[in-house]
PDB file of C-alpha atoms in Angstrom:
ATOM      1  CA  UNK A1422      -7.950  -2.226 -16.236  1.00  0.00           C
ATOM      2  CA  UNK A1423      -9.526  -1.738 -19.345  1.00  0.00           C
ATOM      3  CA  UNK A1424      -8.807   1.104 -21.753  1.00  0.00           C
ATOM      4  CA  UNK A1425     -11.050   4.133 -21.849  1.00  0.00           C
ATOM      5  CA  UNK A1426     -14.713   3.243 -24.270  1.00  0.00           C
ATOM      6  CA  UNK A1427     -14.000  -0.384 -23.533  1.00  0.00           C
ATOM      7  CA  UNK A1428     -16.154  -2.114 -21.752  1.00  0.00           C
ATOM      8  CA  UNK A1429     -14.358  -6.018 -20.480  1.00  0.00           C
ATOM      9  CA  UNK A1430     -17.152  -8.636 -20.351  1.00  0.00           C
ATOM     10  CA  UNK A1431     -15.281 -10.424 -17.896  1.00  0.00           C
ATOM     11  CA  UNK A1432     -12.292 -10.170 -15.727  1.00  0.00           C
ATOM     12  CA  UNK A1433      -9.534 -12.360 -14.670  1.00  0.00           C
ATOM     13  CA  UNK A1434     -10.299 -11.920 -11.842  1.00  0.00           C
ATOM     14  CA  UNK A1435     -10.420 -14.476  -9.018  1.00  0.00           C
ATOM     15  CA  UNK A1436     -13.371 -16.840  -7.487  1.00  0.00           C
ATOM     16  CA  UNK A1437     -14.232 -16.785  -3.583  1.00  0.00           C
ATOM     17  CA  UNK A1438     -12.774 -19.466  -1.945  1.00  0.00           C
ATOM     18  CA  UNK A1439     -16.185 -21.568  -0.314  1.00  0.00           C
ATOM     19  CA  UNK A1440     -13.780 -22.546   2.407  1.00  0.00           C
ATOM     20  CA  UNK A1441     -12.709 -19.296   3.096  1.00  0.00           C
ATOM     21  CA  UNK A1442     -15.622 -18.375   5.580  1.00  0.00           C
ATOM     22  CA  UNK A1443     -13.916 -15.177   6.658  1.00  0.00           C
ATOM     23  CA  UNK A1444     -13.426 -14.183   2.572  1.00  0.00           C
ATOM     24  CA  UNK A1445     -16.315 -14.986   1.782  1.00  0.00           C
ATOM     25  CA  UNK A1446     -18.539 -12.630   4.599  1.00  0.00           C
ATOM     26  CA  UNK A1447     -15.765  -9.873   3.492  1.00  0.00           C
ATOM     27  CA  UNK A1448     -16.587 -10.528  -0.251  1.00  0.00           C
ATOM     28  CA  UNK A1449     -20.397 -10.865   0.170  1.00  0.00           C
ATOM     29  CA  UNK A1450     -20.203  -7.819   2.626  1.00  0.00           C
ATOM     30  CA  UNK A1451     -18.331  -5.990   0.176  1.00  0.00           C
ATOM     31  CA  UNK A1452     -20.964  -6.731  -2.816  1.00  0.00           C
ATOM     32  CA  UNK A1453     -24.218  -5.928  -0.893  1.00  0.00           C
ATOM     33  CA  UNK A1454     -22.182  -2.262  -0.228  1.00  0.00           C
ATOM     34  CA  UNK A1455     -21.790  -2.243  -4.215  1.00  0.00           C
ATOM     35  CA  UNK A1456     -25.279  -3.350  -4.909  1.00  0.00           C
ATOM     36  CA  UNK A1457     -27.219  -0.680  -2.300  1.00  0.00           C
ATOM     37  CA  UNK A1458     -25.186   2.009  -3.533  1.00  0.00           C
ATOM     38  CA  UNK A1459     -25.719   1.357  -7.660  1.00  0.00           C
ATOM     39  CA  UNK A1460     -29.433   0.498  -6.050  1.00  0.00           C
ATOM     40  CA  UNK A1461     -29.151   4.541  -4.325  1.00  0.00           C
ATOM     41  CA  UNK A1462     -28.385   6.159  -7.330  1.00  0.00           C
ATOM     42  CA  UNK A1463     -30.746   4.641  -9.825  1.00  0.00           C
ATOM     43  CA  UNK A1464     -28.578   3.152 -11.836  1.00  0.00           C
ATOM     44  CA  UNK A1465     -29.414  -0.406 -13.497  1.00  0.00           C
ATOM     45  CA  UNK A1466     -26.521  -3.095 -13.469  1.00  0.00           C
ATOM     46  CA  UNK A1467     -26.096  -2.920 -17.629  1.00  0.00           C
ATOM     47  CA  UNK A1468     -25.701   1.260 -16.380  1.00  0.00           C
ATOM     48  CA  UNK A1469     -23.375   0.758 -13.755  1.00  0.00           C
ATOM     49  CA  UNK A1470     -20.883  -1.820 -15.594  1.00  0.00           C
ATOM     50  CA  UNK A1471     -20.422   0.541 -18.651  1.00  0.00           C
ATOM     51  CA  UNK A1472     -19.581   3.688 -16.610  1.00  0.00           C
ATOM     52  CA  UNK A1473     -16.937   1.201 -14.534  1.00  0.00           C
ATOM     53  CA  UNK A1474     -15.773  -0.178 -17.910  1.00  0.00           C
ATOM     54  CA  UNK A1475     -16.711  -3.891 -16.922  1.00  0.00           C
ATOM     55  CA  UNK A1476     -19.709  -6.056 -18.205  1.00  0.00           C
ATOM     56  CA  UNK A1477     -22.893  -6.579 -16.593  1.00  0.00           C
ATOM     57  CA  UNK A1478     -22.214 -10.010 -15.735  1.00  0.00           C
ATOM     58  CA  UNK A1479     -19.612  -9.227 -13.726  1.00  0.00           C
ATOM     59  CA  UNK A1480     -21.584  -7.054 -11.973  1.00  0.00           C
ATOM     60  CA  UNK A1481     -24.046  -9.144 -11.112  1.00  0.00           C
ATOM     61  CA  UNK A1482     -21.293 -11.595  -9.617  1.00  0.00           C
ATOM     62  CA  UNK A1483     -19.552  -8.925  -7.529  1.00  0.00           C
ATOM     63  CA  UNK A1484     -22.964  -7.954  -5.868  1.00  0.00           C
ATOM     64  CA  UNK A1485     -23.732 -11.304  -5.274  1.00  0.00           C
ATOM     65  CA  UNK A1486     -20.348 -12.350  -3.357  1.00  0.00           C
ATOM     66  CA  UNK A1487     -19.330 -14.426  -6.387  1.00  0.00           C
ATOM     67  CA  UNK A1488     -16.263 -12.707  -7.189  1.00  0.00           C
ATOM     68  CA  UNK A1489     -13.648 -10.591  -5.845  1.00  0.00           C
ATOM     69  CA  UNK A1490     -13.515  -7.644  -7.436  1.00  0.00           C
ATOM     70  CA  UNK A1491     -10.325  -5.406  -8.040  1.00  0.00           C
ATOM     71  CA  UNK A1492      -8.775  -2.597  -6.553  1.00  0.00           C
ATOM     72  CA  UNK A1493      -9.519  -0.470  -9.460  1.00  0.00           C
ATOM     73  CA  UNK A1494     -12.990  -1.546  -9.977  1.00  0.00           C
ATOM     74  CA  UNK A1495     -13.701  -0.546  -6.218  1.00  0.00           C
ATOM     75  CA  UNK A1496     -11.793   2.971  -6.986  1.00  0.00           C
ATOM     76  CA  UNK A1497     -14.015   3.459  -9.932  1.00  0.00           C
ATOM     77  CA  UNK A1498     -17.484   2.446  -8.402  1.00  0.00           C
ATOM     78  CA  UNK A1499     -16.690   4.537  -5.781  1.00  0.00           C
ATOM     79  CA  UNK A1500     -15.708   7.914  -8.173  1.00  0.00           C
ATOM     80  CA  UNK A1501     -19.456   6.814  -9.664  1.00  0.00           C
ATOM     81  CA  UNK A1502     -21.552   5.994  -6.948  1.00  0.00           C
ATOM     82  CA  UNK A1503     -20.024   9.568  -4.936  1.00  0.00           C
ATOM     83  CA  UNK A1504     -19.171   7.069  -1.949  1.00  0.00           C
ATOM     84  CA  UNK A1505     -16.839   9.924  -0.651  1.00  0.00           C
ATOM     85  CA  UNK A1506     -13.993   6.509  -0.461  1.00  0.00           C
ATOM     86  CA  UNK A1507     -16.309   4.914   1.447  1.00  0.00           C
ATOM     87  CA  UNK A1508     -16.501   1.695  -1.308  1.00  0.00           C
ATOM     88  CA  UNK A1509     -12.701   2.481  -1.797  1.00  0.00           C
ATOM     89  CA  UNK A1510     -11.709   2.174   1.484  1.00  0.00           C
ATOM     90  CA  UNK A1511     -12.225  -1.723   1.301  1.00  0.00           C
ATOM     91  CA  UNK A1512      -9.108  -2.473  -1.185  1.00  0.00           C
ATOM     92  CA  UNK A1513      -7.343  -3.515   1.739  1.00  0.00           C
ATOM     93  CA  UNK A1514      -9.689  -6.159   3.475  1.00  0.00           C
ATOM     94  CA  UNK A1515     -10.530  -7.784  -0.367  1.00  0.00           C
ATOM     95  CA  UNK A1516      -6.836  -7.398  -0.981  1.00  0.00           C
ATOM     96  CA  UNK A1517      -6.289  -9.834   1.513  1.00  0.00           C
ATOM     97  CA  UNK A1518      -9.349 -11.877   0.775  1.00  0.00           C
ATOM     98  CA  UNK A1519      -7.796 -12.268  -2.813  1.00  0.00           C
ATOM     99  CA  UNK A1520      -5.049 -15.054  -1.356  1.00  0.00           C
ATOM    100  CA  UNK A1521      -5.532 -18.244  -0.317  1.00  0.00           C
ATOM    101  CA  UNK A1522      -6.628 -18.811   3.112  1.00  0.00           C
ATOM    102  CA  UNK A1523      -3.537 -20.811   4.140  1.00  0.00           C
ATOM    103  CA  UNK A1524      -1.044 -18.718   2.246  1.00  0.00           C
ATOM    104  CA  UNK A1525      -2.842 -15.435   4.042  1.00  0.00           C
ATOM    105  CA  UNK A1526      -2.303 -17.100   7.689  1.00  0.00           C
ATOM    106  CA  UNK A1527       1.706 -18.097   6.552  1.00  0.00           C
ATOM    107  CA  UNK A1528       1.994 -14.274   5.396  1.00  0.00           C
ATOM    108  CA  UNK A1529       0.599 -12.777   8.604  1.00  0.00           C
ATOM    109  CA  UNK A1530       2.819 -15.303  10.532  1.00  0.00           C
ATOM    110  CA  UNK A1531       6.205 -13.940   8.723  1.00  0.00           C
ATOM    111  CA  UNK A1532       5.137  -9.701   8.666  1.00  0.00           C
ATOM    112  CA  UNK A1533       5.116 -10.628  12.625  1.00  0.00           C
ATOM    113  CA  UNK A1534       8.280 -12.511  13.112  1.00  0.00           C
ATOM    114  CA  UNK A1535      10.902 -11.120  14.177  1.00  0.00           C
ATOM    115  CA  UNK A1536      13.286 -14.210  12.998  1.00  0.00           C
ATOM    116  CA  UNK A1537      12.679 -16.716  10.358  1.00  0.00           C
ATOM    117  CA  UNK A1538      15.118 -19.715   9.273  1.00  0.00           C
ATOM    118  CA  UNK A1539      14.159 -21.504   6.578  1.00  0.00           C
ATOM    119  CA  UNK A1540      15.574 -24.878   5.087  1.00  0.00           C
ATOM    120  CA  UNK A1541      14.398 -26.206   1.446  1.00  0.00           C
ATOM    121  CA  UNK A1542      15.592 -29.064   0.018  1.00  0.00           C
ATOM    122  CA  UNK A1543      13.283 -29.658  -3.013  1.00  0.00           C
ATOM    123  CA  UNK A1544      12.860 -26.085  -4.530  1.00  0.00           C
ATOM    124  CA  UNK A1545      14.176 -22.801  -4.065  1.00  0.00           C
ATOM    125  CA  UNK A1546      11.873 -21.617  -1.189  1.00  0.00           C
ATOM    126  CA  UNK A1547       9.171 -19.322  -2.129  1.00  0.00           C
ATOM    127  CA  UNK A1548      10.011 -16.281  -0.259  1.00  0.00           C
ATOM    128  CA  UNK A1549      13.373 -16.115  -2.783  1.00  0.00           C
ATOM    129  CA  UNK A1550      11.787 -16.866  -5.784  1.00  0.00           C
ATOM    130  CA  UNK A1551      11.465 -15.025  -8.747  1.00  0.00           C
ATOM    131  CA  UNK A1552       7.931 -14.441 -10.482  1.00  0.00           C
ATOM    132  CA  UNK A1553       9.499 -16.473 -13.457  1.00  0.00           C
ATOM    133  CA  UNK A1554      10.641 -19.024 -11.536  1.00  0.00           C
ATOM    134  CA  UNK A1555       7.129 -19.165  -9.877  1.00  0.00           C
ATOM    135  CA  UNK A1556       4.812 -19.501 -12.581  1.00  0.00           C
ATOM    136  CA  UNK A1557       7.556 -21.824 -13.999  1.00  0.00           C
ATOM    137  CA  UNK A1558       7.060 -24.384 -10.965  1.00  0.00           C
ATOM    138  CA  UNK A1559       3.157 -23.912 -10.899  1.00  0.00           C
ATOM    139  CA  UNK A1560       3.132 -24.325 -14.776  1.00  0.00           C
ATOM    140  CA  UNK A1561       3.712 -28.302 -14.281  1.00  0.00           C
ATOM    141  CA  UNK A1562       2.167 -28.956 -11.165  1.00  0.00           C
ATOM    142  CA  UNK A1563      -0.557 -32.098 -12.099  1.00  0.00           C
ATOM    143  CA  UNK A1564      -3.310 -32.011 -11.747  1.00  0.00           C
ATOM    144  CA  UNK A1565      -2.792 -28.727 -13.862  1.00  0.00           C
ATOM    145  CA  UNK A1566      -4.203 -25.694 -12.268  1.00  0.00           C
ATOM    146  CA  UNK A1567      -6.023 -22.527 -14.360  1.00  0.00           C
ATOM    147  CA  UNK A1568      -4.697 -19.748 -15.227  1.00  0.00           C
ATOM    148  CA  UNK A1569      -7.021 -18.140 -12.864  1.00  0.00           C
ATOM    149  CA  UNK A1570      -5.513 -20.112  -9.691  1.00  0.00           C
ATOM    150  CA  UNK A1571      -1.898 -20.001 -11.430  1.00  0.00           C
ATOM    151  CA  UNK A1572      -2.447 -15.863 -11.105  1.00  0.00           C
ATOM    152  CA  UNK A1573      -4.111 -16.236  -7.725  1.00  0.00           C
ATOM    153  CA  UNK A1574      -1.064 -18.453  -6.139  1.00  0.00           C
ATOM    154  CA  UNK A1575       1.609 -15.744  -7.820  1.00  0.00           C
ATOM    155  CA  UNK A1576       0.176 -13.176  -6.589  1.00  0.00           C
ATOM    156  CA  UNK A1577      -0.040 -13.999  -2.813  1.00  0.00           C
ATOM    157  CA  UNK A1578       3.353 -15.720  -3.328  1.00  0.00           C
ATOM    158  CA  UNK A1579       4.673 -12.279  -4.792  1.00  0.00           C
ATOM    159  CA  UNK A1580       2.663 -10.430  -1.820  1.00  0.00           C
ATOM    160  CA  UNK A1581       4.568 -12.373   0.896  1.00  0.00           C
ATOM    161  CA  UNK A1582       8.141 -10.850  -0.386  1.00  0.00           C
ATOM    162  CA  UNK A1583       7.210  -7.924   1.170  1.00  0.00           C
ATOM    163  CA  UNK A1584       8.963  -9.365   4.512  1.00  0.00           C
ATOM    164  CA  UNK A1585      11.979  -8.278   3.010  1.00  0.00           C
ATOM    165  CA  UNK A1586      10.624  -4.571   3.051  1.00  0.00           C
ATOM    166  CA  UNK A1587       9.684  -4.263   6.671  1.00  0.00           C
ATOM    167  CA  UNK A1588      11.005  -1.766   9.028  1.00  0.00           C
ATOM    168  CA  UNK A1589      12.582  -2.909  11.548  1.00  0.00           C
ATOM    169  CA  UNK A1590      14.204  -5.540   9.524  1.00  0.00           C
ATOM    170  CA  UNK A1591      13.422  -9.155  11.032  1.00  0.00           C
ATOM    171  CA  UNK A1592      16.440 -11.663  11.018  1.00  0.00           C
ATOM    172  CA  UNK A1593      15.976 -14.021   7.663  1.00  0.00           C
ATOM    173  CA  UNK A1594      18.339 -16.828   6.992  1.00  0.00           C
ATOM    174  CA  UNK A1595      17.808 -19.736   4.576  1.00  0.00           C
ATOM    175  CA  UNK A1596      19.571 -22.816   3.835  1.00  0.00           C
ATOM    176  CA  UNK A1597      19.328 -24.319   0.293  1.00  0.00           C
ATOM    177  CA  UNK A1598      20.238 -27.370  -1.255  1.00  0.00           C
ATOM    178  CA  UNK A1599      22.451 -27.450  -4.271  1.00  0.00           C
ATOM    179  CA  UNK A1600      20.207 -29.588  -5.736  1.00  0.00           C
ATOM    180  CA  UNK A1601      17.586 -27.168  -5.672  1.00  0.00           C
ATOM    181  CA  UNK A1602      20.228 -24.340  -7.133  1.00  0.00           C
ATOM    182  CA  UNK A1603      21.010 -26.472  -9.972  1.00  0.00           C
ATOM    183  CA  UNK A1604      17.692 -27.193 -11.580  1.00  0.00           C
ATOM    184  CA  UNK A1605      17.030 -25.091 -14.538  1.00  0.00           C
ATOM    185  CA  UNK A1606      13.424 -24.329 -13.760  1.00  0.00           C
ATOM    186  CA  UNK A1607      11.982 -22.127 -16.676  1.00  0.00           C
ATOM    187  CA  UNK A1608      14.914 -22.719 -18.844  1.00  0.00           C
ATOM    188  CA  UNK A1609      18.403 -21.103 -18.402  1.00  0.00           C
ATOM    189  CA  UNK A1610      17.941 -17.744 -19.104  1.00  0.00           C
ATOM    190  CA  UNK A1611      15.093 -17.957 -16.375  1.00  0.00           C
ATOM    191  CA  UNK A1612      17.815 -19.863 -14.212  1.00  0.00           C
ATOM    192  CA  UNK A1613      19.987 -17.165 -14.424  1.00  0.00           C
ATOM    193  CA  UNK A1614      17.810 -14.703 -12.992  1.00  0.00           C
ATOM    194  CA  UNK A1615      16.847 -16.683 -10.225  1.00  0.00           C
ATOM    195  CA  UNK A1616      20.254 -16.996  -9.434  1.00  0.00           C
ATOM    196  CA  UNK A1617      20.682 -13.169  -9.713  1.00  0.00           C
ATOM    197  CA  UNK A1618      17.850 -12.832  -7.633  1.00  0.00           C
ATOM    198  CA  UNK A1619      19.742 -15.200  -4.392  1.00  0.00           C
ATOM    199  CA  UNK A1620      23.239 -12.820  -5.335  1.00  0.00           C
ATOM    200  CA  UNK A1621      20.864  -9.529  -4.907  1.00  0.00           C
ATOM    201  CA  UNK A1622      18.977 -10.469  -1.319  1.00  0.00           C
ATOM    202  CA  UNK A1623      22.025 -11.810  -0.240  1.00  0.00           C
ATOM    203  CA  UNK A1624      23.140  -8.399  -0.409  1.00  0.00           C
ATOM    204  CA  UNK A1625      20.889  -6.970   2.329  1.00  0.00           C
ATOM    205  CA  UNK A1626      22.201  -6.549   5.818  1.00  0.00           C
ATOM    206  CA  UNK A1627      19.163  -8.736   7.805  1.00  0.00           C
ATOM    207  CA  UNK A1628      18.878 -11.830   5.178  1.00  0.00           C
ATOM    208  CA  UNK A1629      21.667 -14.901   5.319  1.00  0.00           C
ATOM    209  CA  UNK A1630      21.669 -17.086   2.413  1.00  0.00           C
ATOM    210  CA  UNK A1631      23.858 -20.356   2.741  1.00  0.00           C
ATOM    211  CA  UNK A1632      24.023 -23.567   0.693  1.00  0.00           C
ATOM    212  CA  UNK A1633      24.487 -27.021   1.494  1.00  0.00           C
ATOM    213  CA  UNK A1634      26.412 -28.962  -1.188  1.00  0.00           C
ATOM    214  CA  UNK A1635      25.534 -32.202  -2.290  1.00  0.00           C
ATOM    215  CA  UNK A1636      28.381 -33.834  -1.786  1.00  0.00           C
ATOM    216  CA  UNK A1637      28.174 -33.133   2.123  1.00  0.00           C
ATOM    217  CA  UNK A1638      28.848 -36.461   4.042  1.00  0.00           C
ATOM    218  CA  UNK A1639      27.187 -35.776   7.228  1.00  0.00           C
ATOM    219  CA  UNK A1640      23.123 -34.166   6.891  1.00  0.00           C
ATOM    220  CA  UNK A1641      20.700 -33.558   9.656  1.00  0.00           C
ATOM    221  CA  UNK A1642      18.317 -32.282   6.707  1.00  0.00           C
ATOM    222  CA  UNK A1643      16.988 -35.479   5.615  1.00  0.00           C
ATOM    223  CA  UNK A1644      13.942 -34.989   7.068  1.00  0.00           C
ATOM    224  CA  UNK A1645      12.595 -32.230   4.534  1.00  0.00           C
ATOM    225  CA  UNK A1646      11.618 -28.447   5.058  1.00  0.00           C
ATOM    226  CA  UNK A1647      11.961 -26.602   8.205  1.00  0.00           C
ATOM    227  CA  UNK A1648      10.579 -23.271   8.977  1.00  0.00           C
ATOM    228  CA  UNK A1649      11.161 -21.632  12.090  1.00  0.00           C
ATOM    229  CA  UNK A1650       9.319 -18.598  13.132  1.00  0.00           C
ATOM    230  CA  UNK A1651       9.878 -15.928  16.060  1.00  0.00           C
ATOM    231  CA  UNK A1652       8.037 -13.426  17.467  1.00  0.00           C
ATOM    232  CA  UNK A1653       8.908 -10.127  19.618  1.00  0.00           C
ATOM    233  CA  UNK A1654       7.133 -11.394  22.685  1.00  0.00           C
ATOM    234  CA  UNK A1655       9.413 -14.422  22.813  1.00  0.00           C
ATOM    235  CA  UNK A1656       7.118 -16.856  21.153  1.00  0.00           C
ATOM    236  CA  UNK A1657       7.723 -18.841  18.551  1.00  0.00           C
ATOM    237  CA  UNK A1658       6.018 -21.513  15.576  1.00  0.00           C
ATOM    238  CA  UNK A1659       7.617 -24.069  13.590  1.00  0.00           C
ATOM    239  CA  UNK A1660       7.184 -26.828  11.205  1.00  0.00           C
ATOM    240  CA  UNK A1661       9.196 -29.312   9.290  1.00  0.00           C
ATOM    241  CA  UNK A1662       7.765 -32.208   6.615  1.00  0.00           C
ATOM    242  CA  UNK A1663       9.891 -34.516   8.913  1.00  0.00           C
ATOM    243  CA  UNK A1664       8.397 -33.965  12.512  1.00  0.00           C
ATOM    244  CA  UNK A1665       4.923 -33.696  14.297  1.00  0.00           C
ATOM    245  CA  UNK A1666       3.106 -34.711  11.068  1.00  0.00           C
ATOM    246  CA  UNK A1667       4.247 -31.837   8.752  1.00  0.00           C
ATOM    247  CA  UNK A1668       1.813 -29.692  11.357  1.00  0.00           C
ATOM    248  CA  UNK A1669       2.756 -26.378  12.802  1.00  0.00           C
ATOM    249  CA  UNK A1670       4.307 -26.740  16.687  1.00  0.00           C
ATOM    250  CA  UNK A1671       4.448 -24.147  19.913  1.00  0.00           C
ATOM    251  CA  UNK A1672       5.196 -26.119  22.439  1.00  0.00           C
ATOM    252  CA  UNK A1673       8.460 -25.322  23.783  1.00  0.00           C
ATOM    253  CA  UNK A1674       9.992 -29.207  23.597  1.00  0.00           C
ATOM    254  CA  UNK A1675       9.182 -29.774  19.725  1.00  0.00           C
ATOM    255  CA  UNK A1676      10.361 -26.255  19.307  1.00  0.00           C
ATOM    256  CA  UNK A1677      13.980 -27.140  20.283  1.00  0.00           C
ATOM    257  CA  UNK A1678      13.771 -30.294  17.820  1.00  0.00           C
ATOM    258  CA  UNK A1679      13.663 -28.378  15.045  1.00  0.00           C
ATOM    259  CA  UNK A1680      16.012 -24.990  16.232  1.00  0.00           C
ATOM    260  CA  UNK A1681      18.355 -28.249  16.803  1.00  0.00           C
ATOM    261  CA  UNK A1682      17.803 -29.685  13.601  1.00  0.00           C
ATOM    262  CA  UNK A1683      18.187 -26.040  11.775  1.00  0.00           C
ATOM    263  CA  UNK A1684      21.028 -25.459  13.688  1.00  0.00           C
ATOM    264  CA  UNK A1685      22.800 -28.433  12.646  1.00  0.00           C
ATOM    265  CA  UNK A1686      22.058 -27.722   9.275  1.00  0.00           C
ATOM    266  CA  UNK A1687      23.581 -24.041   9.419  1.00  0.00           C
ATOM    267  CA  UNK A1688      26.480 -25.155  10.762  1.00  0.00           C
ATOM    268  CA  UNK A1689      26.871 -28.331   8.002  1.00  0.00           C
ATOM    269  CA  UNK A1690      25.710 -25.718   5.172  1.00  0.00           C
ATOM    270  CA  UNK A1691      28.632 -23.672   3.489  1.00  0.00           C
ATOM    271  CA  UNK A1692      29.046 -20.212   5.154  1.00  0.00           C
ATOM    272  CA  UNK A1693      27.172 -17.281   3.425  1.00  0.00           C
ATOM    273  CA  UNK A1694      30.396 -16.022   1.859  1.00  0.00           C
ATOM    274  CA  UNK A1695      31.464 -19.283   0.550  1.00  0.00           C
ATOM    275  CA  UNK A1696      27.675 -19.688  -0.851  1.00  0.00           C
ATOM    276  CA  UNK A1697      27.981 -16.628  -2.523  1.00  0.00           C
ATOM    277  CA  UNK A1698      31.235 -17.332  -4.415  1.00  0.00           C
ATOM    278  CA  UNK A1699      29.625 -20.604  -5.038  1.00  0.00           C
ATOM    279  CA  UNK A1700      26.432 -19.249  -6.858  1.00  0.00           C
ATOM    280  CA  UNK A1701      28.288 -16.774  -8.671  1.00  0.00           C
ATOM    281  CA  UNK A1702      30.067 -19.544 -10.045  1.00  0.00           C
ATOM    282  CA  UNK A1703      27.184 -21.405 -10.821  1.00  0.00           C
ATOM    283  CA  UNK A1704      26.841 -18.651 -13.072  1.00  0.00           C
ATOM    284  CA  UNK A1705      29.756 -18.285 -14.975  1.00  0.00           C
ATOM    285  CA  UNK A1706      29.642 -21.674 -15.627  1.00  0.00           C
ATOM    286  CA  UNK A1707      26.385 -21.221 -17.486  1.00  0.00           C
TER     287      UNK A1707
END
């Protein structure tokens, strides 16, 4: 948000997705609003993006469904237009629109479930990670991305952790590899904190956090990543990198493959009070 006499040419703010056919009617819906209020009142664009505090170019690309704008440019457009919250009132649906499509469908899957088991075996999984450790891991992903989709994948990845929030509490357990506790990602002070971070949610009453040393003989996690979800009605979704493709399963039969396969893991994995000991000396060892 800019200070007050400044006027920001542009924002860092994030492109529509061209794939995202339900952001982008929201975001073009969203701009035409913008652009036939400003249009009600009289005032030019130039006008319009100095009494908001942004430039004119961006206000050209708002009203034209180019870019998403922010919460606080809606808030201020809509103290001067007088849209009575009208303009306002749309934070939530752009909100939304602000996340990638696939990371948007994962995060109304989870604020649904009722259970989730997890199993990660190449990084800590995202719904435990810190925002250090995030922009750490997204920081030397090749091809590099921009600091406009680095902020854009943080932020929905931050926006998903409010799962842990929800009342009532869903069931959350998660099984990591040592491996995956080990790596220093972001150096060790950054280390640390992510290991903080696993001591703190391990904490809460509804969230299990159990790891499975390296050194364990017998492993029914070889196939990769499993994610089980389940819902109040007594349905359920799952995937794993080792089954069906990598693709998301309901059918009953490949359902029981992977509760099976998590299963197995749990039980292989040290208990959550032996994988808290264990982290916390991961810690005094550093």
């Amino acid at each position: 948000m800019p200070v007050d006499g400044e006027v920001q040419a542009d924002e860092p703010g994030w492109e529509v997705d061209p794939d995202d056919e339900w952001g982008v009617a929201v975001v073009a819906t969203v701009g035409r609003q913008l652009k036939l209020r400003r249009e009600a009142v009289g005032m030019r664009a130039a006008e319009f993006g100095a009494a908001v505090g942004y430039g004119e170019d961006l206000v050209y690309k708002v009203e034209g469904g180019k870019r998403i704008p922010r919460p606080e440019y809606l808030e201020k457009a809509d103290e001067v237009l007088g849209a009575g919250g009208l303009l306002a009132a749309m934070k939530e649906d752009v909100a939304k629109v602000r996340y990638p499509k696939k990371v948007r469908e994962l995060a109304k899957l989870e604020a649904g479930a009722v259970e989730i088991g997890l199993y990660s075996n190449h990084n800590i999984h995202g719904l435990l990670q810190t925002e250090e450790h995030m922009r750490a891991l997204f920081d030397v992903w090749l091809p590099a991305y921009t600091e406009e989709e680095t902020e854009r994948m943080v932020a929905a990845r931050l926006a998903r952790r409010s799962v842990f929030e929800r009342s009532p509490a869903p069931t959350l357990s998660f099984v990591q590899e040592e491996a995956t506790l080990r790596r220093p990602v972001g150096g060790t002070m950054a280390w640390r904190r992510q290991l903080e971070r696993l001591l703190e949610l391990g904490k809460l009453r509804n969230v299990s956090i159990q790891v499975m040393p390296t050194d364990s003989e017998d492993h029914f996690g070889t196939g990769g990543l499993i994610e089980v979800l389940k819902f109040a009605d007594g349905s359920a979704v799952g995937r794993s990198d080792g089954a069906f493709n990598g693709r998301p399963v309901t059918d009953p039969k490949q359902l029981r493959i992977l509760e099976l396969r998590y299963g197995m893991i749990r039980a292989q994995a040290l208990t959550p009070r032996e994988s808290r000991a264990f982290i916390e000396q991961m810690l005094g060892e550093s």
